[in-house]
Tab-separated table of C-alpha atoms in Angstrom:
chain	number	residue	atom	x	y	z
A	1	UNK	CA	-43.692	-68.913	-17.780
A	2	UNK	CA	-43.535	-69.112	-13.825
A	3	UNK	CA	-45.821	-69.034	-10.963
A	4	UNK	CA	-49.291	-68.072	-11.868
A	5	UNK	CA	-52.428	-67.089	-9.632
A	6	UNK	CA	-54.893	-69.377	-10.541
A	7	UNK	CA	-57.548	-66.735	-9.818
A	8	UNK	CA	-56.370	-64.294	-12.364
A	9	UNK	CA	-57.003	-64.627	-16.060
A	10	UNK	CA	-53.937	-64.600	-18.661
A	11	UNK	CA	-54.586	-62.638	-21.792
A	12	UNK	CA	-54.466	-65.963	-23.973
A	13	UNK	CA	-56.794	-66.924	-21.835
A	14	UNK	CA	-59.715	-65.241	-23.375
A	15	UNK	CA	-61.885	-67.082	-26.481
A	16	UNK	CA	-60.793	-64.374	-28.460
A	17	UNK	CA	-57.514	-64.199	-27.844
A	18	UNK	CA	-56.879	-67.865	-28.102
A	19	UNK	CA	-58.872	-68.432	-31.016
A	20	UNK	CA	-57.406	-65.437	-32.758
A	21	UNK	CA	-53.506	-67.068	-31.957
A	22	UNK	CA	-54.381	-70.465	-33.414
A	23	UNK	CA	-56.122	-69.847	-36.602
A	24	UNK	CA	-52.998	-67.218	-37.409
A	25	UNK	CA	-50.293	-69.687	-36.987
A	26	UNK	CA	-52.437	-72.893	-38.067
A	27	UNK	CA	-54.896	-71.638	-40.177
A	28	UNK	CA	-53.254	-68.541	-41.890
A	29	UNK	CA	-55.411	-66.578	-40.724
A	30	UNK	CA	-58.725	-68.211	-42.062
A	31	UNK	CA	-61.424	-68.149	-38.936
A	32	UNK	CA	-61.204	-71.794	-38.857
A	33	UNK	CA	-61.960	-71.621	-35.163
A	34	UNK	CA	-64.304	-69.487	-33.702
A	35	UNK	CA	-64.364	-68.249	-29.749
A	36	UNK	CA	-67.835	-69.801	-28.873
A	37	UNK	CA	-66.635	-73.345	-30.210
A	38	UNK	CA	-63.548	-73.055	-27.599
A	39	UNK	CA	-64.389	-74.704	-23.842
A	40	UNK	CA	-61.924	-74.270	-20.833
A	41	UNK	CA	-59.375	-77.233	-20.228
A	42	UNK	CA	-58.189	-78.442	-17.581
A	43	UNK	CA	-54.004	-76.867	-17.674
A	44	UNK	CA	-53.005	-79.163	-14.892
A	45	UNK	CA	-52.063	-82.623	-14.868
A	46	UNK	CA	-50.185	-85.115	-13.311
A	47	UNK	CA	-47.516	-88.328	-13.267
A	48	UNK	CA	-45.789	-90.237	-10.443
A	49	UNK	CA	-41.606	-90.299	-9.853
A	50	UNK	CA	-39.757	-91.603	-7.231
A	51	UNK	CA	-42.837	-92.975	-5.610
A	52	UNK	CA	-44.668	-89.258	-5.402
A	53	UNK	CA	-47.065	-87.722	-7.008
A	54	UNK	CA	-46.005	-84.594	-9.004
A	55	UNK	CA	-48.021	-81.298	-10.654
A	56	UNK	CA	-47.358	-80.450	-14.592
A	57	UNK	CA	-48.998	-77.373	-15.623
A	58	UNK	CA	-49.682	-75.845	-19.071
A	59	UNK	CA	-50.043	-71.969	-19.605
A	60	UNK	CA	-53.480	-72.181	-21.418
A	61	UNK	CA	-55.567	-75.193	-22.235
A	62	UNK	CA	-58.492	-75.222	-24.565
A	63	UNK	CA	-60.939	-77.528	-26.005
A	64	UNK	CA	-62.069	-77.427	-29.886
A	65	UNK	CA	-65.743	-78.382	-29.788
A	66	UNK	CA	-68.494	-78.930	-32.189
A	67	UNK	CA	-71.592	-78.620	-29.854
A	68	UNK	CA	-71.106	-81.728	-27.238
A	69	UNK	CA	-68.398	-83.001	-29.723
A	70	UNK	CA	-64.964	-82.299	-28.817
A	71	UNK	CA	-62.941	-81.738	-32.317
A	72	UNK	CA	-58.962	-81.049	-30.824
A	73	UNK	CA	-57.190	-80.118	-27.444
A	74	UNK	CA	-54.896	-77.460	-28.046
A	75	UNK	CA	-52.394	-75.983	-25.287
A	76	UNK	CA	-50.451	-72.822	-25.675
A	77	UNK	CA	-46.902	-72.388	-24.131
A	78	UNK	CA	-45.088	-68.686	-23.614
A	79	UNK	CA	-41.213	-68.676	-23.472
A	80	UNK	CA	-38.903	-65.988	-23.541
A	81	UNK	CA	-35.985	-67.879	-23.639
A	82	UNK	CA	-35.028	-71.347	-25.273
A	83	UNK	CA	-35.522	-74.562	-23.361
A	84	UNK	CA	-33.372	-77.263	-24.243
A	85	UNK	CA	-35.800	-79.614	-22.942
A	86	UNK	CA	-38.977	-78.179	-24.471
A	87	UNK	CA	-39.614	-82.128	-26.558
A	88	UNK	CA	-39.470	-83.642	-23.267
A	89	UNK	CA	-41.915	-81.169	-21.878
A	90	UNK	CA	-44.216	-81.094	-24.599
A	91	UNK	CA	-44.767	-84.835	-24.857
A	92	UNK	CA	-45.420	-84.834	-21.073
A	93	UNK	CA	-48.260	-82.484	-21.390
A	94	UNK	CA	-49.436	-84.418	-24.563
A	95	UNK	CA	-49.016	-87.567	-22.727
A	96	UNK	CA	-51.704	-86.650	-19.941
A	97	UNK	CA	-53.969	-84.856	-22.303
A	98	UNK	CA	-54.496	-88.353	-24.549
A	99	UNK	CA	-54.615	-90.332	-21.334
A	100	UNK	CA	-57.453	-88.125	-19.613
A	101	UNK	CA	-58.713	-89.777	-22.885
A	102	UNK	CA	-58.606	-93.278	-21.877
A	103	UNK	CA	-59.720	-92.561	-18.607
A	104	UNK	CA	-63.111	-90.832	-20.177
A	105	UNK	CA	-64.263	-94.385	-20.948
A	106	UNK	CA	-67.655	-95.193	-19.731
A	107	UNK	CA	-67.663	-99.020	-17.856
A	108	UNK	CA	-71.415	-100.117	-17.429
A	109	UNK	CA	-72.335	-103.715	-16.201
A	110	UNK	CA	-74.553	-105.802	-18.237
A	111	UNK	CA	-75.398	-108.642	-16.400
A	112	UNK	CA	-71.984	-110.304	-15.108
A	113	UNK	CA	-69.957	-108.300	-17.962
A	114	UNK	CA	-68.623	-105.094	-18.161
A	115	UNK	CA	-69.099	-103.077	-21.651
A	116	UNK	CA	-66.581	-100.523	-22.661
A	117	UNK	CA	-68.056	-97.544	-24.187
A	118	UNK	CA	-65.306	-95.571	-25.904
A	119	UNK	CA	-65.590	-92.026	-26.412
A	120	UNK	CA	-64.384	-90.788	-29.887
A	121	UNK	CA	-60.411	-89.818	-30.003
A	122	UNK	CA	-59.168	-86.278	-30.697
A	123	UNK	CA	-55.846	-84.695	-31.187
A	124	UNK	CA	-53.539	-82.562	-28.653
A	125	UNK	CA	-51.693	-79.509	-30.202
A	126	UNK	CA	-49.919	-77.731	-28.453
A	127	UNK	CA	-47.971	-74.538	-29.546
A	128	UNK	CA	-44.678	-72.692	-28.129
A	129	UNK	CA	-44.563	-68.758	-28.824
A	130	UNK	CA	-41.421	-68.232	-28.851
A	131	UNK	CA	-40.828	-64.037	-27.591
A	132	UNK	CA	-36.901	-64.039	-28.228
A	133	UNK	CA	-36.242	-61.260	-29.811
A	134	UNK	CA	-32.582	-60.718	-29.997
A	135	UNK	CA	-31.522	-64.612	-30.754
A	136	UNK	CA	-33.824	-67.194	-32.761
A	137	UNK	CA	-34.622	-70.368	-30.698
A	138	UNK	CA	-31.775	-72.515	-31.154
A	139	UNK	CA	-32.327	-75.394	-28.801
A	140	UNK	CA	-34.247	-78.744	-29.807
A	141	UNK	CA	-37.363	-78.502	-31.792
A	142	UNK	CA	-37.692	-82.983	-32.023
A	143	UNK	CA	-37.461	-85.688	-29.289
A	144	UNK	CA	-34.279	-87.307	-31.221
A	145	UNK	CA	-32.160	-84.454	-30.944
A	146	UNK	CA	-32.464	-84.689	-26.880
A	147	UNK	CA	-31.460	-87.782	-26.797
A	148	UNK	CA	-28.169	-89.500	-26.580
A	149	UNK	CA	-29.162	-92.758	-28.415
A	150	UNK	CA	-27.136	-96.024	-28.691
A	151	UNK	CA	-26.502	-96.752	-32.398
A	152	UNK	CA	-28.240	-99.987	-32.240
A	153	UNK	CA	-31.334	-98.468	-30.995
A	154	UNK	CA	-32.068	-95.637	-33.169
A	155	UNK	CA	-34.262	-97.291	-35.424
A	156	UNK	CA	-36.509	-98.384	-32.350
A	157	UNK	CA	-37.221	-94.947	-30.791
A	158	UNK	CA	-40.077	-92.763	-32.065
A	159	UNK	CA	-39.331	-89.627	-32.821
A	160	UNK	CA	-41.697	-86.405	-31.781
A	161	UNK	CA	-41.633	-83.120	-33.063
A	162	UNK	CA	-42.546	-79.433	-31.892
A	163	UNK	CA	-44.442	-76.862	-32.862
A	164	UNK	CA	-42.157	-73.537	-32.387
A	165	UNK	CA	-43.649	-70.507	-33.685
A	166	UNK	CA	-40.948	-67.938	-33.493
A	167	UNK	CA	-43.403	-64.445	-32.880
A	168	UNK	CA	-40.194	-61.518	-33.457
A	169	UNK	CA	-38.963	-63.184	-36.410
A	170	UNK	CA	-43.361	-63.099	-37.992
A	171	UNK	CA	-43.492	-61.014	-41.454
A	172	UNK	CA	-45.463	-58.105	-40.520
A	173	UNK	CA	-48.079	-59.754	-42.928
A	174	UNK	CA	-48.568	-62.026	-40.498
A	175	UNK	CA	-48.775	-59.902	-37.705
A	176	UNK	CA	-51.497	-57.797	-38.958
A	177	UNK	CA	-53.635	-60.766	-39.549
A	178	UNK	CA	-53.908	-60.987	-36.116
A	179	UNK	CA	-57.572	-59.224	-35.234
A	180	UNK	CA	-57.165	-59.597	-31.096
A	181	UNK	CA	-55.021	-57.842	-28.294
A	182	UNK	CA	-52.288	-60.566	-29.858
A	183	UNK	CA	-51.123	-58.651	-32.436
A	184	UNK	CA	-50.481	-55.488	-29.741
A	185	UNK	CA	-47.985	-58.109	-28.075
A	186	UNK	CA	-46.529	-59.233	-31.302
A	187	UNK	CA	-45.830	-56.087	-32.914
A	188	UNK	CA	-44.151	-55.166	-29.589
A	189	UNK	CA	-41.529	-58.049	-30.712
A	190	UNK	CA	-41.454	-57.785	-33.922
A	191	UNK	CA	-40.423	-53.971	-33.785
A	192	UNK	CA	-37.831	-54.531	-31.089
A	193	UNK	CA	-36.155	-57.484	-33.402
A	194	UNK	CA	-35.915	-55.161	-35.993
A	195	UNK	CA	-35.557	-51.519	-34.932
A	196	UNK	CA	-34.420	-51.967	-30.835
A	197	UNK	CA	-37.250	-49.867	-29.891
A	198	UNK	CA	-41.201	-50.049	-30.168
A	199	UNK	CA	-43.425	-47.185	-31.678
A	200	UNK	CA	-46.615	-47.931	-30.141
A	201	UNK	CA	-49.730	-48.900	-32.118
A	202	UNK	CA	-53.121	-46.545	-31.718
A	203	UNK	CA	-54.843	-49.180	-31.447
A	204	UNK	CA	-57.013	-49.403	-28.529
A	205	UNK	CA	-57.010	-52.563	-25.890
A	206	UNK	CA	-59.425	-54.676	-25.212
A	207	UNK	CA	-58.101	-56.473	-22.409
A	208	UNK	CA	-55.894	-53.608	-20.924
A	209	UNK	CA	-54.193	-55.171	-17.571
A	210	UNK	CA	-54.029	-58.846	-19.442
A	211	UNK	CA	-52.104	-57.056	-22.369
A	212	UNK	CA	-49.692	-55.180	-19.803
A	213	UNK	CA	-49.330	-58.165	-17.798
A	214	UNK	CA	-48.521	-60.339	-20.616
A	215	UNK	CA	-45.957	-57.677	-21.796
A	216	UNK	CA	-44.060	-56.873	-18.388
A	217	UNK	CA	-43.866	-60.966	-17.884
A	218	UNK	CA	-41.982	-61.593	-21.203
A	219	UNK	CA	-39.968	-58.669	-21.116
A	220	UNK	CA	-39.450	-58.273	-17.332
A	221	UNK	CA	-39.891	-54.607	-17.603
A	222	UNK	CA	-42.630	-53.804	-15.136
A	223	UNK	CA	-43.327	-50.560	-16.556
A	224	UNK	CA	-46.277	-51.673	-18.550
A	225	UNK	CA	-48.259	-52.982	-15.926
A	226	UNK	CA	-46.862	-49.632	-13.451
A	227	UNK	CA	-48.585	-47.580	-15.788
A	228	UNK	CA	-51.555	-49.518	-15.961
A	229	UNK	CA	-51.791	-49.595	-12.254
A	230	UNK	CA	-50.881	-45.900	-11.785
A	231	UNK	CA	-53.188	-45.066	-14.100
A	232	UNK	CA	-56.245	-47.242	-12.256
A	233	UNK	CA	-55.332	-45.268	-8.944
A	234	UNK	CA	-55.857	-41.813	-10.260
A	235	UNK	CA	-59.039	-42.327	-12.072
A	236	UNK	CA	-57.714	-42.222	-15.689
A	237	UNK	CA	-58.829	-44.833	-18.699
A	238	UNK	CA	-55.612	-45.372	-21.126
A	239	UNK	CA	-56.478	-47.874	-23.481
A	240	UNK	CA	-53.456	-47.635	-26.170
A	241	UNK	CA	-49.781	-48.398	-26.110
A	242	UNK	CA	-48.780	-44.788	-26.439
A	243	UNK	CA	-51.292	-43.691	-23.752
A	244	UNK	CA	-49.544	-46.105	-21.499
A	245	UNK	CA	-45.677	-45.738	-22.681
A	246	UNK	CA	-46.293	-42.031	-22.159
A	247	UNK	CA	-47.506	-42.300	-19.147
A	248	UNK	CA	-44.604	-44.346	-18.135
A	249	UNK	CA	-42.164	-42.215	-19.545
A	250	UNK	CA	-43.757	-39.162	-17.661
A	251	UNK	CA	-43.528	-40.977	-14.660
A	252	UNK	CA	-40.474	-41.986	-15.314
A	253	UNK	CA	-39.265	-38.222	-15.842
A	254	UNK	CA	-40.973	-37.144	-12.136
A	255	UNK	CA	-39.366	-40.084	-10.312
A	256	UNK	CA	-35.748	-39.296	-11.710
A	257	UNK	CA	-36.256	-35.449	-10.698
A	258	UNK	CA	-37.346	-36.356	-6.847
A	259	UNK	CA	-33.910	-38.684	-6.839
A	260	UNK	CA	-31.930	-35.935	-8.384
A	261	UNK	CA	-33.587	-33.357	-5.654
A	262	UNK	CA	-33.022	-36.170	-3.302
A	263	UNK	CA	-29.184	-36.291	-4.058
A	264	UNK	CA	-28.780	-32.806	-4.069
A	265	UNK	CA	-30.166	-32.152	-0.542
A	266	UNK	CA	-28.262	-35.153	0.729
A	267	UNK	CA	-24.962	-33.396	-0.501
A	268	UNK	CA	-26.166	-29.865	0.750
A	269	UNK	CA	-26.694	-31.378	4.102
A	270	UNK	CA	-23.468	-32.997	4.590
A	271	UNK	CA	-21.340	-29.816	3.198
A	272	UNK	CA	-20.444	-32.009	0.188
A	273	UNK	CA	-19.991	-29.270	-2.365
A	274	UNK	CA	-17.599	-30.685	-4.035
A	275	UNK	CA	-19.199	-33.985	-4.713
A	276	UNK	CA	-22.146	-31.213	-5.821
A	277	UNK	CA	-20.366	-29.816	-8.751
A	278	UNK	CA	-18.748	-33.278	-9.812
A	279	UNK	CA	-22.469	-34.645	-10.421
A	280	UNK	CA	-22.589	-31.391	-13.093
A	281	UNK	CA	-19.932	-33.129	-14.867
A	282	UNK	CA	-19.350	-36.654	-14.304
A	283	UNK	CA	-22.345	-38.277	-15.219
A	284	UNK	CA	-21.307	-41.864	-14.350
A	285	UNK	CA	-20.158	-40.058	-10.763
A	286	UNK	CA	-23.440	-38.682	-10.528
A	287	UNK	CA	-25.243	-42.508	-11.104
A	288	UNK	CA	-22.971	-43.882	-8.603
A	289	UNK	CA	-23.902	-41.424	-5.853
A	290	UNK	CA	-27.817	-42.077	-6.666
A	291	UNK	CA	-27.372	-45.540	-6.582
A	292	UNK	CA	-25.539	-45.394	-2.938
A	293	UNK	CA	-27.645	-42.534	-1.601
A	294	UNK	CA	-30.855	-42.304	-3.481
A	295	UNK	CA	-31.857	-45.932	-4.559
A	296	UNK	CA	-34.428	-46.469	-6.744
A	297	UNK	CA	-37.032	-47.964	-3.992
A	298	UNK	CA	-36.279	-45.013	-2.092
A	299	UNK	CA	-38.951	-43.251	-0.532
A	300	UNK	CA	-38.550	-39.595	-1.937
Protein backbone atom coordinates (compact mmCIF):
# COMPACT_ATOMS: atom_id res chain seq x y z
CA UNK A 1 0.00 0.00 0.00
CA UNK A 2 3.28 2.22 -0.15
CA UNK A 3 5.57 3.93 2.15
CA UNK A 4 4.34 4.03 5.65
CA UNK A 5 5.60 6.04 8.84
CA UNK A 6 6.31 3.58 11.20
CA UNK A 7 5.35 6.03 13.97
CA UNK A 8 1.83 6.49 12.88
CA UNK A 9 -0.91 3.98 13.48
CA UNK A 10 -3.07 2.55 10.41
CA UNK A 11 -6.74 2.21 11.13
CA UNK A 12 -6.49 -1.75 10.86
CA UNK A 13 -4.15 -1.32 13.16
CA UNK A 14 -6.33 -1.00 16.14
CA UNK A 15 -7.66 -4.42 18.22
CA UNK A 16 -10.89 -3.41 17.23
CA UNK A 17 -10.57 -2.78 13.97
CA UNK A 18 -8.59 -5.84 13.18
CA UNK A 19 -10.53 -8.12 15.13
CA UNK A 20 -13.76 -6.72 13.79
CA UNK A 21 -12.22 -7.40 9.83
CA UNK A 22 -11.33 -11.02 10.55
CA UNK A 23 -14.21 -12.51 12.30
CA UNK A 24 -16.50 -10.78 9.29
CA UNK A 25 -14.74 -12.40 6.49
CA UNK A 26 -13.63 -15.69 8.49
CA UNK A 27 -16.01 -16.04 10.99
CA UNK A 28 -19.28 -14.54 9.47
CA UNK A 29 -19.48 -12.35 11.71
CA UNK A 30 -19.50 -14.58 14.95
CA UNK A 31 -16.98 -12.74 17.66
CA UNK A 32 -14.73 -15.60 17.29
CA UNK A 33 -11.86 -13.27 18.07
CA UNK A 34 -11.93 -10.77 20.51
CA UNK A 35 -9.51 -7.40 20.63
CA UNK A 36 -7.80 -8.24 24.04
CA UNK A 37 -6.77 -11.83 22.69
CA UNK A 38 -4.92 -9.92 19.63
CA UNK A 39 -0.91 -9.00 20.41
CA UNK A 40 1.18 -6.76 17.98
CA UNK A 41 3.39 -8.67 15.31
CA UNK A 42 6.20 -8.00 14.09
CA UNK A 43 5.09 -6.65 9.97
CA UNK A 44 8.67 -6.78 8.89
CA UNK A 45 10.75 -9.49 7.81
CA UNK A 46 13.45 -10.48 5.83
CA UNK A 47 15.36 -12.92 3.03
CA UNK A 48 18.72 -12.68 1.24
CA UNK A 49 19.14 -12.23 -2.94
CA UNK A 50 21.98 -11.63 -4.83
CA UNK A 51 24.17 -11.86 -1.80
CA UNK A 52 22.14 -8.83 0.18
CA UNK A 53 19.98 -8.66 2.63
CA UNK A 54 16.49 -7.32 1.70
CA UNK A 55 13.23 -5.75 3.84
CA UNK A 56 9.56 -7.42 3.20
CA UNK A 57 6.92 -5.64 4.96
CA UNK A 58 3.27 -6.52 5.69
CA UNK A 59 0.52 -3.76 6.21
CA UNK A 60 -0.73 -5.15 9.63
CA UNK A 61 0.47 -8.11 11.59
CA UNK A 62 -1.31 -9.64 14.50
CA UNK A 63 -1.02 -12.44 16.84
CA UNK A 64 -4.16 -14.73 17.96
CA UNK A 65 -3.42 -15.56 21.59
CA UNK A 66 -4.95 -17.54 24.31
CA UNK A 67 -3.21 -16.00 27.42
CA UNK A 68 0.74 -16.89 26.82
CA UNK A 69 -0.54 -19.31 24.05
CA UNK A 70 -0.31 -18.08 20.65
CA UNK A 71 -3.49 -19.66 18.64
CA UNK A 72 -2.80 -18.07 14.70
CA UNK A 73 -0.69 -15.24 12.98
CA UNK A 74 -2.82 -13.39 10.80
CA UNK A 75 -1.56 -10.47 8.37
CA UNK A 76 -3.81 -8.11 6.56
CA UNK A 77 -2.92 -6.71 3.04
CA UNK A 78 -4.77 -3.38 1.38
CA UNK A 79 -4.74 -3.15 -2.49
CA UNK A 80 -6.46 -0.96 -4.69
CA UNK A 81 -5.47 -2.42 -7.68
CA UNK A 82 -4.71 -6.14 -8.79
CA UNK A 83 -1.24 -7.57 -8.42
CA UNK A 84 -0.37 -10.18 -10.68
CA UNK A 85 2.14 -11.36 -8.35
CA UNK A 86 0.12 -11.25 -5.12
CA UNK A 87 0.84 -15.68 -4.66
CA UNK A 88 4.38 -14.91 -4.85
CA UNK A 89 4.05 -12.18 -2.30
CA UNK A 90 1.88 -13.84 -0.01
CA UNK A 91 3.94 -17.00 0.39
CA UNK A 92 6.98 -14.75 1.05
CA UNK A 93 5.37 -13.17 3.99
CA UNK A 94 4.02 -16.66 5.07
CA UNK A 95 7.37 -18.05 4.53
CA UNK A 96 9.11 -15.74 7.26
CA UNK A 97 6.19 -15.81 9.59
CA UNK A 98 6.51 -19.97 9.96
CA UNK A 99 10.27 -19.62 10.01
CA UNK A 100 10.38 -16.93 12.94
CA UNK A 101 8.79 -20.26 14.12
CA UNK A 102 11.69 -22.44 13.87
CA UNK A 103 13.90 -19.94 15.03
CA UNK A 104 11.68 -19.63 18.48
CA UNK A 105 13.23 -22.97 19.48
CA UNK A 106 14.76 -23.00 22.84
CA UNK A 107 18.55 -24.93 22.70
CA UNK A 108 19.64 -25.68 26.40
CA UNK A 109 22.80 -27.85 27.18
CA UNK A 110 22.48 -30.82 29.30
CA UNK A 111 25.67 -32.01 30.04
CA UNK A 112 27.63 -32.44 26.56
CA UNK A 113 24.10 -32.48 24.61
CA UNK A 114 21.98 -30.00 23.41
CA UNK A 115 17.99 -30.50 23.95
CA UNK A 116 15.60 -28.98 21.54
CA UNK A 117 12.62 -27.57 23.13
CA UNK A 118 10.00 -26.93 20.46
CA UNK A 119 7.47 -24.42 20.88
CA UNK A 120 3.92 -25.48 19.72
CA UNK A 121 3.16 -24.63 15.79
CA UNK A 122 0.45 -22.18 14.69
CA UNK A 123 -0.96 -21.09 11.43
CA UNK A 124 -0.27 -17.78 9.23
CA UNK A 125 -3.38 -16.21 7.50
CA UNK A 126 -3.09 -13.68 5.81
CA UNK A 127 -5.93 -11.72 3.99
CA UNK A 128 -5.98 -9.28 0.79
CA UNK A 129 -8.90 -6.55 0.83
CA UNK A 130 -9.30 -6.03 -2.29
CA UNK A 131 -10.83 -1.91 -2.70
CA UNK A 132 -11.42 -2.15 -6.62
CA UNK A 133 -14.37 -0.86 -7.17
CA UNK A 134 -14.93 -0.41 -10.81
CA UNK A 135 -13.22 -3.94 -12.03
CA UNK A 136 -13.22 -7.29 -9.85
CA UNK A 137 -9.64 -8.61 -9.17
CA UNK A 138 -8.78 -10.49 -12.11
CA UNK A 139 -5.16 -11.40 -11.67
CA UNK A 140 -3.91 -14.74 -9.89
CA UNK A 141 -5.57 -15.85 -6.78
CA UNK A 142 -3.05 -19.58 -6.64
CA UNK A 143 0.75 -20.09 -6.97
CA UNK A 144 0.11 -22.43 -10.22
CA UNK A 145 -1.43 -19.91 -12.22
CA UNK A 146 1.97 -17.67 -11.91
CA UNK A 147 3.87 -20.05 -13.04
CA UNK A 148 5.00 -21.17 -16.40
CA UNK A 149 5.52 -24.91 -15.55
CA UNK A 150 7.22 -27.61 -17.71
CA UNK A 151 4.68 -30.40 -18.39
CA UNK A 152 6.79 -32.95 -16.79
CA UNK A 153 6.94 -31.10 -13.63
CA UNK A 154 3.51 -30.17 -12.78
CA UNK A 155 2.75 -32.93 -10.67
CA UNK A 156 5.91 -32.03 -8.46
CA UNK A 157 5.11 -28.37 -7.60
CA UNK A 158 2.84 -27.50 -4.66
CA UNK A 159 0.34 -25.42 -5.28
CA UNK A 160 -0.72 -22.31 -2.78
CA UNK A 161 -3.72 -20.46 -2.71
CA UNK A 162 -4.98 -16.84 -1.64
CA UNK A 163 -7.26 -15.44 0.36
CA UNK A 164 -8.92 -12.42 -1.78
CA UNK A 165 -11.75 -10.84 -0.17
CA UNK A 166 -13.20 -8.57 -2.76
CA UNK A 167 -14.76 -5.50 -0.16
CA UNK A 168 -17.05 -3.40 -3.25
CA UNK A 169 -18.43 -6.46 -4.56
CA UNK A 170 -19.65 -7.50 -0.17
CA UNK A 171 -23.67 -7.93 0.03
CA UNK A 172 -24.63 -5.11 2.13
CA UNK A 173 -25.50 -7.97 4.66
CA UNK A 174 -22.18 -8.34 5.07
CA UNK A 175 -21.22 -4.97 5.37
CA UNK A 176 -23.43 -4.14 8.17
CA UNK A 177 -22.07 -6.94 10.18
CA UNK A 178 -19.19 -5.06 10.46
CA UNK A 179 -19.47 -3.26 14.20
CA UNK A 180 -15.94 -1.05 13.79
CA UNK A 181 -14.81 2.11 11.74
CA UNK A 182 -14.48 -0.91 8.89
CA UNK A 183 -17.72 -0.89 7.79
CA UNK A 184 -17.48 3.28 7.29
CA UNK A 185 -14.62 2.28 4.70
CA UNK A 186 -16.56 -0.51 3.18
CA UNK A 187 -19.75 1.06 2.61
CA UNK A 188 -17.69 3.85 0.98
CA UNK A 189 -16.91 0.97 -1.76
CA UNK A 190 -19.63 -0.75 -1.84
CA UNK A 191 -21.84 2.42 -2.71
CA UNK A 192 -19.40 3.68 -5.31
CA UNK A 193 -19.51 0.00 -7.12
CA UNK A 194 -22.98 0.30 -7.27
CA UNK A 195 -24.33 3.86 -7.47
CA UNK A 196 -20.82 6.01 -8.61
CA UNK A 197 -21.26 8.15 -5.69
CA UNK A 198 -21.29 7.70 -1.76
CA UNK A 199 -24.17 8.99 0.58
CA UNK A 200 -22.42 9.21 3.74
CA UNK A 201 -23.35 7.14 6.81
CA UNK A 202 -24.37 9.14 10.29
CA UNK A 203 -22.54 7.13 11.91
CA UNK A 204 -20.02 8.63 14.08
CA UNK A 205 -16.02 7.70 13.95
CA UNK A 206 -14.15 6.33 16.28
CA UNK A 207 -10.86 6.63 14.89
CA UNK A 208 -11.44 9.89 12.81
CA UNK A 209 -7.86 10.72 11.06
CA UNK A 210 -7.15 6.67 10.74
CA UNK A 211 -10.61 6.40 8.88
CA UNK A 212 -9.74 9.53 6.56
CA UNK A 213 -6.35 8.37 6.08
CA UNK A 214 -7.31 4.97 5.17
CA UNK A 215 -9.91 6.47 2.71
CA UNK A 216 -7.71 9.23 0.87
CA UNK A 217 -4.85 6.27 0.50
CA UNK A 218 -7.17 3.84 -1.42
CA UNK A 219 -8.90 6.30 -3.31
CA UNK A 220 -6.13 8.91 -3.79
CA UNK A 221 -8.54 11.66 -3.20
CA UNK A 222 -6.99 13.69 -0.42
CA UNK A 223 -10.06 15.40 0.40
CA UNK A 224 -10.92 13.20 3.30
CA UNK A 225 -7.99 13.67 5.23
CA UNK A 226 -8.06 17.88 3.99
CA UNK A 227 -11.12 18.05 5.78
CA UNK A 228 -10.03 16.29 8.67
CA UNK A 229 -7.02 18.45 8.92
CA UNK A 230 -8.88 21.72 8.16
CA UNK A 231 -11.18 20.91 10.49
CA UNK A 232 -8.34 20.17 13.46
CA UNK A 233 -6.90 23.77 12.65
CA UNK A 234 -10.01 25.72 13.31
CA UNK A 235 -11.08 24.11 16.46
CA UNK A 236 -14.07 22.06 15.13
CA UNK A 237 -14.88 18.13 16.12
CA UNK A 238 -16.56 16.35 12.87
CA UNK A 239 -16.92 12.91 13.63
CA UNK A 240 -19.28 11.59 10.61
CA UNK A 241 -18.85 11.15 6.90
CA UNK A 242 -21.31 13.87 6.05
CA UNK A 243 -19.76 16.27 8.62
CA UNK A 244 -16.55 15.76 6.78
CA UNK A 245 -17.80 15.48 2.93
CA UNK A 246 -19.60 18.73 3.70
CA UNK A 247 -17.00 20.28 4.91
CA UNK A 248 -15.03 19.36 1.93
CA UNK A 249 -17.49 20.30 -0.42
CA UNK A 250 -17.78 23.82 1.30
CA UNK A 251 -14.30 24.18 1.01
CA UNK A 252 -14.28 23.09 -2.09
CA UNK A 253 -16.99 25.82 -3.14
CA UNK A 254 -14.64 28.85 -1.37
CA UNK A 255 -11.45 27.65 -3.09
CA UNK A 256 -13.12 27.57 -6.68
CA UNK A 257 -14.61 31.23 -6.01
CA UNK A 258 -10.97 32.79 -4.94
CA UNK A 259 -9.64 31.05 -8.47
CA UNK A 260 -12.57 32.39 -10.34
CA UNK A 261 -11.90 36.03 -8.57
CA UNK A 262 -8.34 35.22 -9.24
CA UNK A 263 -8.96 34.81 -13.09
CA UNK A 264 -11.07 37.60 -13.34
CA UNK A 265 -8.61 40.19 -11.92
CA UNK A 266 -5.84 38.63 -13.94
CA UNK A 267 -7.95 39.41 -17.17
CA UNK A 268 -9.04 42.93 -15.81
CA UNK A 269 -5.44 43.72 -15.34
CA UNK A 270 -4.15 42.84 -18.62
CA UNK A 271 -7.22 44.62 -20.62
CA UNK A 272 -8.33 41.09 -21.62
CA UNK A 273 -12.02 41.76 -21.97
CA UNK A 274 -12.56 39.71 -24.43
CA UNK A 275 -11.08 36.61 -22.97
CA UNK A 276 -13.57 38.05 -19.91
CA UNK A 277 -16.79 37.47 -21.65
CA UNK A 278 -15.59 34.12 -23.41
CA UNK A 279 -15.18 32.53 -19.75
CA UNK A 280 -19.26 33.52 -19.51
CA UNK A 281 -19.69 31.16 -22.24
CA UNK A 282 -17.14 28.70 -22.97
CA UNK A 283 -16.83 26.75 -20.05
CA UNK A 284 -14.00 24.45 -21.23
CA UNK A 285 -12.25 28.09 -22.29
CA UNK A 286 -12.81 29.21 -18.95
CA UNK A 287 -10.94 25.75 -17.31
CA UNK A 288 -8.16 26.23 -19.63
CA UNK A 289 -7.42 29.82 -18.58
CA UNK A 290 -7.59 28.67 -14.70
CA UNK A 291 -5.45 25.97 -15.29
CA UNK A 292 -2.67 28.34 -17.10
CA UNK A 293 -3.28 31.36 -14.87
CA UNK A 294 -4.85 30.29 -11.66
CA UNK A 295 -3.50 26.71 -10.82
CA UNK A 296 -4.87 24.88 -8.28
CA UNK A 297 -1.72 25.25 -5.73
CA UNK A 298 -1.99 28.77 -6.35
CA UNK A 299 -1.74 31.02 -3.60
CA UNK A 300 -5.07 33.11 -3.86
Amino acid sequence: MGEKDITERTLESYNDVFADIVNVLLFDGKRIICENELEEGSAHSQYKADGKIHEQERDVAKYWKNGNVRIAFYGLENQAEADIDMPLRVISYDSAAYRAQLLADIYTDEGSVKKKSRKPRYPVVTLILYFGYKRRWNKPVTLLECLEIPKALEPFVSDYSINIFEIAWMPDEKVDMFKSDFRIVADYFVQMRKNKNYIPSPDTITHVHETLQLLSVLTKDRRFEEAYNNSRKEGRELNTMGGFLEDAYMKGLEHGAKRMSGLVGILLKDNRLKDLERITEDSVYCAQLLDELVPENAEH
